[in-house]
Amino acid sequence: MTDVLKILAVQFNPVVGDINGNAKLAREALEAGARDEADLVVFSEMFILGYPPEDLVLKPSAVELSMKAVADLAKESADLPAFIIGSPWAEDGELYNSELFCRDGAIEARYDKQELPNYGVFDEQRLFTKGKSPACIVEVKGVKIGLAICEDVWFDRVPNAAKAAGAELLVIPNGSPWRRSIHTERAEAFDRWSRLGLPYLFVNQVGGQDELIFDGASYATNTVHAERCGLVGQFETGTAIVEFDLATRKLRLPDGGCELDPDGWHMEYRAAMLALGDYVNKNRFPGVVLGMSGGIDSALTAAIAVDALGPDRVWCVMMPSKYTSSDSLEDAKRCAEALGVRYDIINIAPGVGAMDEMLDELFSGKESDTTEENIQSRLRGVTLMALSNKFGHMVVTTGNKSEMAVGYATLYGDMCGGYNALKDFYKTEVFELSRWRNMNLPEGALGPSGEVIPERIITKPPSAELREDQKDEDSLPSYNDLDDILRGLVDDEADIDDILARGHDEATVRRIEHLLYIAEYKRRQAPPGVKVGGKNFGRDRRYPITNRFRDD
C-alpha cells in the first residue's frame, strides 16, 4: 500500500545494562517490521541501555558501548525499515538522553530530551544535560515527524515547537512507569496541547525494573487523549502496526478508538505480579522461598508469586513456634495446597530454646518483652536465608506498607529478603486485593483459578503470633483508621491539623507520626518492592533517619 505510512510500535521489556540483549531484541523487531512492510519502527526511551539506567550512565564504557550498539544496529539494518531508538549519547563532554533516527545504514538525526524530570522516582537532572533544541523533524515517506521523549510531552513547549517546525505527526518514545493514577495524570498533561491538532504515537516500555513497573499501554490518537487507541495492551510485550493516512494526514484508527483498561484491583495485581516476576527472572533466580504464616500477607504474597512464576518455582515454609495457633497451621497448609506449591514445616522451637539458654545468664531477672518476640522472627529469617543459600531461591518478604510505616516489622527477621511484593500496599488494600484474587484469575497468571486464599485467612483478626493471644490491634488502631492516618502523613504529606479534621483522635495521630519517623532506619534497610501508589517507601520518599521534627 502506498497511501499510508506504516509504523511498527515496539512495546518490549528491555533489561537495564544488557546492551547486547537489547540490541538483539531490536534486530528481531526490525525484521518483524520488514515482514509487515513497515516504513518506520519505533522503540521506547533508552531502549539500548534500559530505563531507568540511574548512575550506570556515569560509567563511560556503558555509554560508549550503547552508542556503538546503535551505530552497529543502524549499519546492519540498511535493508530494513527506518527506526527510532533510545540511548544515552555523549558529545563534547555532555551526556544526553537521546533518541536516534536511523535509515539506510546510518544515523541520520538525533533528538536530545528537553524536559528532564527531577521529582518522585526521577533524578535525570543530575545525570543528563538538557537538549539544545526543542524541535527535531525527520521525514519518512513525505510525512514530517516531530520527535519527543516522555517528559517532553508533559508540558507543551516541545509539542508547540514541533508543530511550529512543520510536524504532522509526533512520535513519543517513553519510559513512563505505572502507578494507580497514571492514566488520569497522562490525560491531564497531554490534553494541555491537544489544541494543536497534532496526531501522536505514544510508545512505552513494559516490565519491572527494581521498584518500578512499566505498563506499556502504548497508543495512537489523532489529538485527544480520551480517544486514544490502545495498541499492544497493558503489562504485555508485543508490537502493533499503526497507519498514517497520506491523504487525510491523520492516523487510521477504529471508530471510537480502542480502550485501555481502567485502573482497579486487576491492574494493581498485574503490576505486582509482573514486578516480582521480572525481578526474579532478570536477576536469574530459580525461584522464591517465603515464610507461610497462615496470615493474609504471606498468603497474598504466595499467590502473587505463583501467578508470576508458576507453582513449581514457589516454596512456602511454615515455621511454627509455641505461639502458633492450630488455625494458622491449618490455614497455611490449605493455602499452599490451593496454590499447588511445595510446602514444608520447620519448627523453630528448638532454636528459640537454644537462644533462651544462650542468653539466660545475661537476661536473668529481666521480664520478657519484644526482645523474645524478635528472636522468633529473626530465627525465621535465618532459616529462610539458609534455604536460600543452599538451594538458590530468593527470599520474598511479606510485610505491607502499614507495618513498614510504623515499624511493626523486625529488622533481620521478617524484613529479611530480596524483594517485597506488598511493600506499597496498605493493610486494608491487602484485604481487598486478596478478595479480588479469590474471585478472579489475572490475565497472564500461571496460578490456579478459584479461592486460593482460604476465607478464614481473610476474616480472622491479624496477629504476628509472637506471644500468647496477640492481636495487631492490641498496640495499633484499627487498620481502617491507621491507613487513613498514614495516607495523610505519607502520601499527602498533610499537616496534623488536616488529619485531625478527618475525625481522628489527636493522641493516636501524634503517636503514629512518631512511629513513622523513628522507623525510617528500618525502611532504609528494607528490600525493594513494587511502587503502585503516589508515594512509596523508596526513592519517592527520602526522609532523614536522624530527625527530631514533630508537627507540634
Coordinates of C-alpha atoms in Angstrom, one line a residue:
M1 CA 0.0 0.0 0.0
T2 CA 1.3 3.4 -0.9
D3 CA -1.4 5.6 0.6
V4 CA -0.2 5.1 4.2
L5 CA 2.9 5.5 6.3
K6 CA 3.2 2.2 8.2
I7 CA 4.7 2.4 11.7
L8 CA 5.6 -0.6 13.9
A9 CA 5.2 0.3 17.6
V10 CA 7.5 -1.9 19.7
Q11 CA 6.4 -2.4 23.3
F12 CA 9.2 -4.6 24.6
N13 CA 10.7 -5.3 28.0
P14 CA 14.4 -4.4 27.8
V15 CA 16.8 -5.3 30.6
V16 CA 18.9 -2.5 32.1
G17 CA 22.6 -2.9 31.3
D18 CA 22.0 -5.8 28.8
I19 CA 23.2 -3.8 25.8
N20 CA 23.7 -6.9 23.6
G21 CA 20.5 -8.5 24.6
N22 CA 18.5 -5.3 24.0
A23 CA 20.2 -4.8 20.6
K24 CA 19.2 -8.4 19.7
L25 CA 15.6 -7.6 20.6
A26 CA 15.8 -4.5 18.4
R27 CA 17.0 -6.6 15.5
E28 CA 14.2 -9.0 15.9
A29 CA 11.7 -6.2 15.9
L30 CA 13.2 -4.6 12.8
E31 CA 13.0 -7.9 11.0
A32 CA 9.3 -8.2 12.0
G33 CA 8.8 -4.6 10.7
A34 CA 10.2 -5.6 7.4
R35 CA 7.9 -8.6 7.2
D36 CA 5.0 -6.3 8.0
E37 CA 6.2 -3.9 5.3
A38 CA 6.6 -1.1 7.9
D39 CA 8.2 2.2 6.9
L40 CA 9.3 3.1 10.4
V41 CA 9.9 1.1 13.6
V42 CA 9.7 2.9 17.0
F43 CA 11.3 1.7 20.2
S44 CA 10.9 3.0 23.7
E45 CA 13.1 5.5 25.7
M46 CA 16.7 4.5 26.4
F47 CA 15.9 1.1 24.8
I48 CA 19.5 0.1 24.2
L49 CA 20.8 0.5 27.8
G50 CA 17.4 0.1 29.5
Y51 CA 15.4 2.6 31.6
P52 CA 16.0 4.0 34.1
P53 CA 19.7 3.5 33.9
E54 CA 20.4 5.6 37.0
D55 CA 24.1 6.1 37.7
L56 CA 25.0 3.4 35.2
V57 CA 25.2 6.2 32.7
L58 CA 28.1 7.8 34.7
K59 CA 30.2 4.8 33.7
P60 CA 31.8 5.9 30.4
S61 CA 32.1 2.4 29.0
A62 CA 28.3 1.8 29.4
V63 CA 27.6 4.9 27.3
E64 CA 30.3 4.2 24.7
L65 CA 29.0 0.6 24.2
S66 CA 25.4 1.9 24.0
M67 CA 26.4 4.4 21.3
K68 CA 28.3 1.7 19.4
A69 CA 25.4 -0.7 19.6
V70 CA 23.1 1.9 18.0
A71 CA 25.7 2.6 15.2
D72 CA 26.2 -1.1 14.6
L73 CA 22.4 -1.6 14.5
A74 CA 22.0 1.2 12.0
K75 CA 24.7 -0.2 9.8
E76 CA 23.4 -3.8 9.9
S77 CA 19.8 -2.7 9.2
A78 CA 20.4 -0.8 5.9
D79 CA 17.9 -3.1 4.1
L80 CA 15.4 -2.9 7.0
P81 CA 12.9 -0.2 7.9
A82 CA 14.0 3.2 9.3
F83 CA 13.8 3.2 13.0
I84 CA 13.8 5.4 16.1
I85 CA 15.6 4.1 19.2
G86 CA 16.6 5.5 22.6
S87 CA 20.1 5.5 24.0
P88 CA 22.4 7.7 26.2
W89 CA 24.6 9.8 24.0
A90 CA 27.9 11.6 24.8
E91 CA 29.1 14.6 22.9
D92 CA 31.5 17.4 23.7
G93 CA 31.7 16.5 27.4
E94 CA 27.9 16.4 27.8
L95 CA 25.6 13.4 28.3
Y96 CA 22.2 13.3 26.8
N97 CA 19.1 11.1 27.0
S98 CA 18.6 10.8 23.3
E99 CA 16.7 9.1 20.5
L100 CA 18.3 8.3 17.2
F101 CA 16.7 8.3 13.8
C102 CA 18.4 5.6 11.7
R103 CA 17.9 4.9 8.0
D104 CA 19.8 3.3 5.1
G105 CA 22.6 2.1 7.3
A106 CA 23.3 5.4 9.1
I107 CA 22.2 7.6 12.0
E108 CA 20.5 10.5 10.2
A109 CA 19.3 12.5 13.2
R110 CA 19.4 12.8 16.9
Y111 CA 17.0 14.4 19.3
D112 CA 18.0 15.1 22.9
K113 CA 15.4 15.1 25.7
Q114 CA 14.4 18.6 26.8
E115 CA 12.4 18.1 30.0
L116 CA 14.5 16.2 32.5
P117 CA 12.2 15.0 35.4
N118 CA 13.7 15.5 38.8
Y119 CA 10.8 14.6 41.2
G120 CA 9.5 11.4 42.8
V121 CA 11.4 8.4 41.5
F122 CA 13.2 10.5 38.8
D123 CA 16.6 12.0 39.1
E124 CA 17.6 12.9 35.5
Q125 CA 18.9 16.4 36.0
R126 CA 21.9 15.1 37.9
L127 CA 22.7 12.7 35.1
F128 CA 21.8 14.3 31.8
T129 CA 22.2 17.7 30.0
K130 CA 19.1 19.3 28.6
G131 CA 18.9 19.1 24.8
K132 CA 19.7 22.2 22.9
S133 CA 16.7 22.3 20.6
P134 CA 13.1 21.6 21.4
A135 CA 12.3 20.7 17.8
C136 CA 13.6 17.8 15.7
I137 CA 11.8 16.9 12.4
V138 CA 12.5 13.8 10.3
E139 CA 10.7 12.9 7.1
V140 CA 9.6 9.5 6.2
K141 CA 7.5 8.8 3.1
G142 CA 6.8 12.5 2.8
V143 CA 5.5 12.8 6.4
K144 CA 7.2 15.3 8.7
I145 CA 7.6 13.6 12.1
G146 CA 8.4 15.5 15.2
L147 CA 10.4 13.7 17.9
A148 CA 9.9 14.0 21.7
I149 CA 10.8 11.8 24.7
C150 CA 8.4 11.0 27.6
E151 CA 8.5 14.0 30.0
D152 CA 8.8 16.4 27.0
V153 CA 5.0 16.0 26.4
W154 CA 4.0 16.5 30.0
F155 CA 4.5 20.2 29.1
D156 CA 3.5 22.0 25.9
R157 CA 6.9 23.6 24.9
V158 CA 8.2 20.7 22.8
P159 CA 4.9 19.9 21.1
N160 CA 4.5 23.6 20.3
A161 CA 8.0 23.7 18.8
A162 CA 7.4 20.5 16.8
K163 CA 4.2 21.9 15.4
A164 CA 5.8 25.3 14.6
A165 CA 8.6 23.4 12.7
G166 CA 6.0 21.7 10.5
A167 CA 5.4 18.4 12.2
E168 CA 2.4 16.5 11.0
L169 CA 2.9 13.6 13.4
L170 CA 4.5 13.4 16.8
V171 CA 6.4 10.2 17.9
I172 CA 7.0 9.9 21.6
P173 CA 9.2 7.0 23.0
N174 CA 8.6 6.6 26.7
G175 CA 9.9 5.1 29.9
S176 CA 6.8 6.1 31.8
P177 CA 6.3 4.0 35.0
W178 CA 2.8 2.8 36.0
R179 CA 1.0 3.9 39.2
R180 CA -2.6 3.7 40.1
S181 CA -3.3 7.3 39.0
I182 CA -1.2 7.2 35.8
H183 CA -4.0 7.3 33.2
T184 CA -5.5 10.4 34.7
E185 CA -2.2 12.1 35.0
R186 CA -1.2 11.4 31.4
A187 CA -4.6 12.6 30.2
E188 CA -4.4 15.9 32.1
A189 CA -0.8 16.5 30.9
F190 CA -1.2 15.6 27.3
D191 CA -4.5 17.4 26.8
R192 CA -2.7 20.6 27.5
W193 CA -1.5 20.6 23.9
S194 CA -4.4 18.8 22.2
R195 CA -5.4 22.2 20.7
L196 CA -2.5 21.7 18.3
G197 CA -4.5 19.0 16.5
L198 CA -1.3 17.1 16.2
P199 CA -1.7 13.3 15.8
Y200 CA 0.7 11.4 18.0
L201 CA 2.1 7.9 18.8
F202 CA 2.9 7.0 22.4
V203 CA 5.3 4.1 22.7
N204 CA 6.1 2.9 26.2
Q205 CA 8.2 0.1 27.6
V206 CA 6.8 -2.7 29.7
G207 CA 8.1 -4.7 32.6
G208 CA 9.6 -4.4 36.1
Q209 CA 12.9 -2.6 37.0
D210 CA 13.6 -2.8 40.7
E211 CA 10.8 -0.9 42.4
L212 CA 9.3 0.5 39.2
I213 CA 6.8 -1.2 36.9
F214 CA 6.1 -0.1 33.4
D215 CA 2.7 -0.8 31.9
G216 CA 3.3 -0.3 28.3
A217 CA -0.1 0.9 27.3
S218 CA 1.2 2.2 24.0
Y219 CA -1.4 4.0 22.0
A220 CA -2.2 6.2 19.0
T221 CA -4.5 9.2 18.7
N222 CA -5.3 12.0 16.4
T223 CA -5.5 14.6 19.0
V224 CA -7.5 13.8 22.2
H225 CA -6.1 11.6 24.9
A226 CA -9.6 10.3 25.7
E227 CA -10.0 8.9 22.1
R228 CA -6.7 7.1 22.2
C229 CA -6.4 3.7 20.6
G230 CA -4.6 1.1 22.7
L231 CA -2.1 -0.9 20.6
V232 CA -0.5 -3.8 22.4
G233 CA -2.2 -3.8 25.8
Q234 CA -1.1 -3.3 29.4
F235 CA 1.6 -5.3 31.1
E236 CA 2.2 -7.2 27.9
T237 CA 5.0 -7.3 25.3
G238 CA 4.3 -7.1 21.6
T239 CA 4.2 -5.0 18.5
A240 CA 1.5 -3.3 16.6
I241 CA 1.2 -1.6 13.2
V242 CA -0.1 2.0 13.1
E243 CA -1.1 3.6 9.8
F244 CA -0.9 7.3 9.0
D245 CA -3.1 8.2 6.0
L246 CA -1.2 10.2 3.4
A247 CA -4.3 11.7 2.0
T248 CA -6.1 12.9 5.2
R249 CA -2.8 13.3 7.2
K250 CA -4.4 11.5 10.1
L251 CA -3.8 8.2 11.8
R252 CA -6.2 5.5 10.8
L253 CA -8.0 4.4 14.0
P254 CA -11.0 2.2 14.5
D255 CA -14.3 4.1 15.2
G256 CA -14.4 5.1 18.8
G257 CA -10.8 4.1 19.4
C258 CA -9.5 1.1 21.3
E259 CA -10.0 1.4 25.1
L260 CA -7.2 0.7 27.5
D261 CA -8.2 -1.0 30.8
P262 CA -9.1 1.5 33.6
D263 CA -7.2 1.4 36.9
G264 CA -8.5 -1.0 39.5
W265 CA -7.5 -4.1 41.5
H266 CA -6.9 -6.1 38.4
M267 CA -4.3 -3.6 37.3
E268 CA -2.7 -3.4 40.7
Y269 CA -2.5 -7.1 41.0
R270 CA -1.0 -7.5 37.5
A271 CA 1.5 -4.7 38.3
A272 CA 2.7 -6.6 41.5
M273 CA 2.8 -9.9 39.6
L274 CA 4.9 -8.6 36.7
A275 CA 7.2 -6.7 39.0
L276 CA 8.0 -9.7 41.2
G277 CA 8.3 -12.0 38.2
D278 CA 10.7 -9.7 36.3
Y279 CA 12.8 -9.1 39.5
V280 CA 13.3 -12.8 39.9
N281 CA 13.8 -13.6 36.3
K282 CA 16.0 -10.7 35.3
N283 CA 18.2 -11.5 38.3
R284 CA 18.2 -15.2 37.3
F285 CA 16.9 -16.8 40.5
P286 CA 15.5 -20.3 40.0
G287 CA 12.5 -19.4 42.2
V288 CA 11.4 -17.9 45.5
V289 CA 11.0 -19.1 49.1
L290 CA 8.8 -17.4 51.7
G291 CA 7.6 -17.9 55.2
M292 CA 3.9 -19.0 55.1
S293 CA 2.5 -18.0 58.5
G294 CA -1.2 -18.7 58.0
G295 CA -1.8 -14.9 57.8
I296 CA -3.1 -12.8 55.0
D297 CA 0.2 -11.1 54.0
S298 CA 2.1 -14.3 53.3
A299 CA -0.9 -15.9 51.6
L300 CA -1.3 -13.0 49.2
T301 CA 2.4 -12.8 48.6
A302 CA 2.4 -16.6 47.8
A303 CA -0.5 -16.1 45.4
I304 CA 1.3 -13.3 43.5
A305 CA 4.5 -15.3 43.3
V306 CA 2.7 -18.4 41.9
D307 CA 0.8 -16.2 39.4
A308 CA 4.1 -14.6 38.3
L309 CA 6.4 -17.7 38.3
G310 CA 4.3 -20.8 38.4
P311 CA 3.7 -23.1 41.4
D312 CA 6.9 -25.2 40.7
R313 CA 9.1 -22.1 41.4
V314 CA 7.5 -21.1 44.7
W315 CA 8.4 -22.8 48.0
C316 CA 6.4 -22.0 51.1
V317 CA 7.7 -22.8 54.6
M318 CA 5.7 -22.8 57.8
M319 CA 7.9 -22.1 60.8
P320 CA 5.7 -22.5 63.9
S321 CA 6.6 -21.6 67.5
K322 CA 4.8 -22.4 70.7
Y323 CA 2.5 -19.4 70.0
T324 CA 1.4 -20.6 66.5
S325 CA -2.3 -21.5 66.6
S326 CA -3.8 -24.6 65.1
D327 CA -5.9 -22.4 62.9
S328 CA -2.7 -20.9 61.4
L329 CA -1.2 -24.3 60.8
E330 CA -4.4 -25.4 59.0
D331 CA -4.8 -22.2 57.0
A332 CA -1.1 -22.2 55.8
K333 CA -1.4 -25.8 54.6
R334 CA -4.7 -25.2 52.9
C335 CA -3.4 -22.1 51.1
A336 CA -0.3 -23.9 49.9
E337 CA -2.4 -26.8 48.7
A338 CA -4.7 -24.5 46.8
L339 CA -1.8 -22.8 45.1
G340 CA -0.1 -26.1 44.3
V341 CA 3.3 -25.1 45.8
R342 CA 5.9 -27.1 47.7
Y343 CA 5.1 -26.8 51.4
D344 CA 7.4 -27.6 54.4
I345 CA 7.2 -27.2 58.1
I346 CA 10.3 -26.3 60.1
N347 CA 9.7 -25.9 63.8
I348 CA 11.7 -23.1 65.3
A349 CA 11.0 -24.1 68.9
P350 CA 14.4 -25.8 69.3
G351 CA 16.2 -22.7 68.0
V352 CA 14.2 -20.5 70.4
G353 CA 15.2 -22.8 73.3
A354 CA 18.8 -22.6 72.3
M355 CA 18.7 -18.8 72.2
D356 CA 17.0 -18.7 75.6
E357 CA 19.8 -20.9 77.0
M358 CA 22.5 -18.8 75.4
L359 CA 21.1 -15.5 76.8
D360 CA 19.8 -16.9 80.1
E361 CA 22.6 -15.6 82.3
L362 CA 22.6 -12.1 80.8
F363 CA 18.8 -11.8 80.7
S364 CA 18.3 -13.1 84.3
G365 CA 15.8 -11.0 86.2
K366 CA 14.5 -9.3 83.1
E367 CA 10.9 -9.5 82.1
S368 CA 10.1 -11.0 78.6
D369 CA 9.3 -8.3 76.1
T370 CA 9.7 -7.6 72.4
T371 CA 13.2 -9.0 72.6
E372 CA 11.9 -12.5 72.8
E373 CA 9.4 -11.8 70.1
N374 CA 12.0 -10.6 67.8
I375 CA 14.2 -13.6 68.4
Q376 CA 11.5 -15.8 66.9
S377 CA 11.2 -13.5 63.9
R378 CA 14.9 -13.5 63.4
L379 CA 15.2 -17.2 63.7
R380 CA 12.7 -17.5 60.8
G381 CA 14.8 -15.1 58.8
V382 CA 17.9 -17.1 59.4
T383 CA 16.0 -20.3 58.4
L384 CA 14.8 -18.8 55.1
M385 CA 18.2 -17.4 54.3
A386 CA 19.8 -20.8 55.0
L387 CA 17.3 -22.4 52.5
S388 CA 18.1 -19.6 50.0
N389 CA 21.9 -20.1 50.3
K390 CA 21.6 -23.8 50.0
F391 CA 19.1 -24.1 47.1
G392 CA 19.4 -20.7 45.4
H393 CA 15.8 -19.4 45.8
M394 CA 15.4 -15.8 46.6
V395 CA 13.6 -15.0 49.9
V396 CA 10.5 -12.9 49.4
T397 CA 9.4 -10.8 52.4
T398 CA 5.7 -10.4 53.1
G399 CA 5.3 -7.1 55.1
N400 CA 2.8 -4.5 54.0
K401 CA 3.0 -0.7 53.8
S402 CA 1.1 -0.2 57.1
E403 CA 3.6 -2.3 59.0
M404 CA 6.6 -0.7 57.3
A405 CA 5.3 2.7 58.1
V406 CA 5.0 2.3 61.8
G407 CA 8.0 -0.1 62.3
Y408 CA 5.9 -3.2 63.1
A409 CA 8.4 -5.4 61.3
T410 CA 11.6 -7.0 62.6
L411 CA 14.9 -5.9 61.2
Y412 CA 16.8 -9.0 60.1
G413 CA 13.7 -11.0 60.8
D414 CA 10.5 -10.8 58.7
M415 CA 12.2 -7.9 56.8
C416 CA 14.9 -10.3 55.6
G417 CA 14.8 -11.0 51.9
G418 CA 15.4 -9.8 48.4
Y419 CA 12.0 -8.4 47.3
N420 CA 8.6 -7.4 48.8
A421 CA 5.6 -7.6 46.5
L422 CA 3.3 -5.9 49.1
K423 CA 5.7 -3.0 50.1
D424 CA 3.4 -0.3 48.7
F425 CA 0.0 -1.8 49.7
Y426 CA -1.6 -0.7 52.9
K427 CA -3.1 -3.5 55.1
T428 CA -6.7 -2.6 54.1
E429 CA -5.6 -2.9 50.4
V430 CA -4.1 -6.3 51.1
F431 CA -7.5 -7.5 52.3
E432 CA -9.2 -6.0 49.1
L433 CA -6.6 -7.5 46.8
S434 CA -7.0 -10.9 48.4
R435 CA -10.7 -10.9 48.0
W436 CA -10.3 -9.8 44.4
R437 CA -7.8 -12.6 43.6
N438 CA -10.2 -15.2 45.0
M439 CA -12.8 -14.1 42.5
N440 CA -10.6 -13.5 39.5
L441 CA -7.7 -15.1 37.6
P442 CA -5.4 -12.3 36.4
E443 CA -4.5 -12.2 32.7
G444 CA -1.2 -14.0 32.2
A445 CA -1.3 -15.6 35.6
L446 CA 0.4 -19.0 36.0
G447 CA -1.6 -20.0 39.1
P448 CA -4.9 -21.7 39.5
S449 CA -8.3 -20.0 39.5
G450 CA -10.8 -20.1 42.4
E451 CA -10.3 -19.5 46.1
V452 CA -6.5 -19.6 46.6
I453 CA -6.6 -17.7 49.9
P454 CA -8.8 -19.5 52.4
E455 CA -11.7 -17.3 53.7
R456 CA -10.6 -17.7 57.3
I457 CA -7.3 -16.1 56.5
I458 CA -9.1 -13.0 55.3
T459 CA -11.7 -12.8 58.1
K460 CA -9.6 -13.7 61.2
P461 CA -8.0 -10.9 63.3
P462 CA -4.5 -10.2 62.1
S463 CA -1.7 -11.4 64.5
A464 CA 2.0 -11.8 64.5
E465 CA 1.6 -14.7 67.0
L466 CA 4.8 -13.9 68.8
R467 CA 3.2 -14.0 72.3
E468 CA 0.1 -15.5 73.8
D469 CA -3.3 -14.3 72.3
Q470 CA -1.5 -11.5 70.4
K471 CA -3.6 -9.3 68.0
D472 CA -2.3 -6.4 65.9
E473 CA -5.0 -4.1 67.3
D474 CA -3.6 -4.6 70.8
S475 CA -1.0 -2.0 70.0
L476 CA -2.3 -0.3 66.9
P477 CA -5.6 1.4 66.0
S478 CA -7.9 -0.4 63.6
Y479 CA -6.4 -0.7 60.1
N480 CA -9.1 1.4 58.7
D481 CA -8.1 4.3 61.0
L482 CA -4.3 3.5 60.8
D483 CA -4.3 3.5 57.0
D484 CA -6.3 6.7 56.7
I485 CA -3.8 8.4 59.1
L486 CA -0.8 7.0 57.1
R487 CA -2.2 8.1 53.8
G488 CA -2.4 11.6 55.2
L489 CA 1.1 11.5 56.7
V490 CA 2.9 9.7 53.9
D491 CA 1.0 10.0 50.6
D492 CA -0.4 13.5 51.1
E493 CA 2.3 15.0 53.4
A494 CA -0.6 16.5 55.3
D495 CA -0.2 18.5 58.5
I496 CA -1.5 17.0 61.7
D497 CA -4.4 19.5 61.8
D498 CA -5.6 18.3 58.4
I499 CA -5.6 14.7 59.6
L500 CA -7.4 15.6 62.8
A501 CA -10.1 17.3 60.7
R502 CA -10.9 13.8 59.3
G503 CA -12.1 12.8 62.8
H504 CA -9.1 11.0 64.2
D505 CA -8.0 11.1 67.9
E506 CA -5.2 13.5 68.4
A507 CA -3.1 11.3 70.7
T508 CA -3.4 8.5 68.2
V509 CA -2.4 10.6 65.2
R510 CA 0.7 12.0 67.1
R511 CA 1.7 8.6 68.2
I512 CA 1.5 7.3 64.6
E513 CA 3.5 10.2 63.4
H514 CA 6.2 9.5 66.0
L515 CA 6.3 5.8 65.0
L516 CA 6.5 6.7 61.3
Y517 CA 9.6 8.9 61.9
I518 CA 11.5 6.6 64.2
A519 CA 11.1 3.7 61.8
E520 CA 13.0 5.4 59.0
Y521 CA 16.2 3.5 59.8
K522 CA 14.3 0.2 59.3
R523 CA 12.9 1.2 55.9
R524 CA 16.4 2.2 54.7
Q525 CA 17.4 -1.4 55.2
A526 CA 14.2 -3.0 53.7
P527 CA 14.2 -4.8 50.4
P528 CA 12.8 -3.1 47.3
G529 CA 9.2 -3.6 46.4
V530 CA 6.9 -2.5 43.5
K531 CA 5.6 1.0 43.5
V532 CA 1.8 1.2 43.0
G533 CA 0.7 4.4 44.7
G534 CA 1.6 8.0 44.6
K535 CA 4.5 7.8 47.1
N536 CA 6.2 4.6 48.0
F537 CA 8.8 3.9 50.7
G538 CA 11.8 4.1 48.4
R539 CA 13.1 6.8 46.0
D540 CA 9.7 8.6 46.3
R541 CA 10.2 9.5 49.9
R542 CA 13.6 10.5 51.2
Y543 CA 13.3 11.4 54.8
P544 CA 16.3 11.8 57.2
I545 CA 16.9 9.0 59.6
T546 CA 18.1 11.3 62.3
N547 CA 15.1 13.6 62.7
R548 CA 13.6 15.3 65.7
F549 CA 10.8 17.1 63.8
R550 CA 7.3 16.6 65.0
D551 CA 4.3 18.6 63.8
D552 CA 3.5 20.5 67.0

